[in-house]
Coordinates of C-alpha atoms in Angstrom, one line a residue:
Q103 CA 153.1 121.1 241.8
V104 CA 149.6 121.2 242.4
Q105 CA 147.3 124.5 241.8
L106 CA 144.2 124.9 243.7
V107 CA 141.4 127.4 242.3
E108 CA 138.5 128.3 244.3
S109 CA 135.0 129.5 242.8
G110 CA 131.2 130.2 244.1
G111 CA 131.6 132.5 246.8
G112 CA 129.4 135.3 247.1
S113 CA 126.8 137.4 249.4
V114 CA 123.8 135.5 250.5
Q115 CA 121.0 136.0 252.9
A116 CA 121.0 133.9 256.0
G117 CA 119.1 130.3 255.3
G118 CA 120.4 130.6 251.6
S119 CA 122.8 128.3 249.9
L120 CA 126.3 128.3 248.1
R121 CA 128.2 125.8 246.7
L122 CA 131.9 126.3 246.2
S123 CA 133.9 124.4 243.7
C124 CA 138.2 123.9 243.8
A125 CA 139.7 122.8 240.5
A126 CA 143.1 121.2 241.3
S127 CA 145.5 120.9 238.5
G128 CA 149.3 119.6 238.2
Y129 CA 150.1 116.6 239.9
T130 CA 146.8 115.6 241.5
P131 CA 147.2 111.5 241.5
S132 CA 149.3 111.8 244.6
L133 CA 146.6 113.9 246.4
Y134 CA 144.8 111.6 248.9
C135 CA 143.0 114.2 251.0
M136 CA 141.1 117.5 250.3
G137 CA 139.6 119.9 252.2
W138 CA 137.7 123.2 252.9
F139 CA 138.9 125.4 255.5
R140 CA 137.7 129.1 256.5
Q141 CA 139.2 132.2 258.2
A142 CA 136.9 135.1 259.5
P143 CA 138.4 138.4 260.4
G144 CA 140.0 138.1 263.8
K145 CA 140.0 134.4 263.9
E146 CA 141.7 131.7 263.3
R147 CA 141.5 129.6 260.5
E148 CA 139.4 126.5 261.0
E149 CA 138.7 123.4 259.3
V150 CA 135.1 123.3 257.8
A151 CA 135.4 119.7 256.2
V152 CA 137.8 117.3 254.6
I153 CA 137.3 114.1 252.1
D154 CA 139.7 111.7 251.3
R155 CA 140.2 109.5 248.2
D156 CA 138.0 106.7 249.5
G157 CA 135.1 109.2 250.2
V158 CA 135.6 109.4 254.0
T159 CA 134.5 112.7 255.2
S160 CA 134.9 114.8 258.4
Y161 CA 132.9 118.3 259.4
A162 CA 133.7 120.6 262.0
D163 CA 130.4 120.2 264.3
S164 CA 129.4 123.7 263.5
V165 CA 128.2 122.6 259.8
K166 CA 127.3 118.9 260.5
G167 CA 123.5 118.8 258.9
R168 CA 124.1 121.9 256.8
F169 CA 127.3 121.3 254.9
T170 CA 128.0 118.5 252.3
I171 CA 131.6 118.0 250.9
S172 CA 132.0 115.9 247.7
Q173 CA 134.8 115.5 244.9
D174 CA 134.6 114.7 241.3
N175 CA 138.1 112.4 240.9
T176 CA 137.5 112.5 237.0
N177 CA 137.3 116.2 237.0
N178 CA 140.0 116.7 239.9
T179 CA 137.3 119.0 241.4
L180 CA 136.2 119.5 245.0
Y181 CA 132.9 120.5 246.0
L182 CA 131.3 122.3 249.2
Q183 CA 127.7 122.5 249.1
M184 CA 126.5 124.7 252.1
N185 CA 122.8 125.0 253.0
S186 CA 121.0 126.8 255.5
L187 CA 123.9 129.6 255.9
K188 CA 124.4 131.4 258.8
P189 CA 125.9 134.8 259.4
E190 CA 128.9 133.0 261.3
D191 CA 129.6 131.4 258.4
T192 CA 130.8 134.8 257.1
A193 CA 134.9 133.9 256.1
M194 CA 137.3 133.6 253.5
Y195 CA 137.0 129.5 252.5
Y196 CA 139.9 128.2 251.4
C197 CA 140.6 125.1 249.3
A198 CA 143.6 122.6 250.6
A199 CA 145.1 119.5 249.3
A200 CA 147.5 116.8 250.9
F201 CA 149.2 113.8 250.7
T202 CA 147.5 112.5 253.4
C203 CA 144.9 113.1 256.0
Q204 CA 146.9 112.2 258.8
S205 CA 149.4 114.6 259.2
W206 CA 148.8 117.0 262.1
V207 CA 150.9 120.0 263.4
G208 CA 150.1 122.0 266.6
G209 CA 146.8 120.1 266.6
S210 CA 145.4 121.0 263.3
R211 CA 145.5 118.9 260.1
Y212 CA 148.3 119.8 257.8
M213 CA 147.5 120.5 254.1
R214 CA 150.3 120.8 251.9
Y215 CA 148.6 122.9 249.0
W216 CA 146.2 125.9 249.2
G217 CA 144.1 127.7 246.9
Q218 CA 143.9 131.8 247.3
G219 CA 140.3 131.5 248.8
T220 CA 137.2 132.7 247.8
Q221 CA 134.5 135.0 250.3
V222 CA 131.4 133.8 251.3
T223 CA 129.3 136.6 253.2
V224 CA 126.2 135.8 255.1
S225 CA 123.9 138.6 256.2
S226 CA 121.2 138.7 258.7

C-alpha cells in the first residue's frame, strides 16, 4: 500500500508563489509516475503536472512556464513550485501516483493512489 500526504497549500495574492510537497510512504519503489492534479469548486478535476521516475515531465498548458514539478527519489517526495499564481489557480491540489504514466481511462490519466489534498487560494 502507498500513502501520499500533501503539504504547503495556503492563501496568497495574485503574482505570489507557493511550493507544494507530497511525501510518499509504503511500497514506493513500484511507483513510476507521480503528479499533481487540482479541482476547483464546480469544475472537473484536471491534471496539472506529471513526472516519471526518469524525470520526464508533462504540464497542463495553463501552468506551463509558471509551475515546475520535481521529485526527490531519495526522500520519496514530490514537489510543485508554483510561481506567478493567478486567481484561476485556486483549487484543491492533489498528489497522485501510479505504476505507469501511460494508463488512461476516459481520456484522463489513471492514477492508482491519491492524497487527501491541500487547498490553494489565490486572491486578486
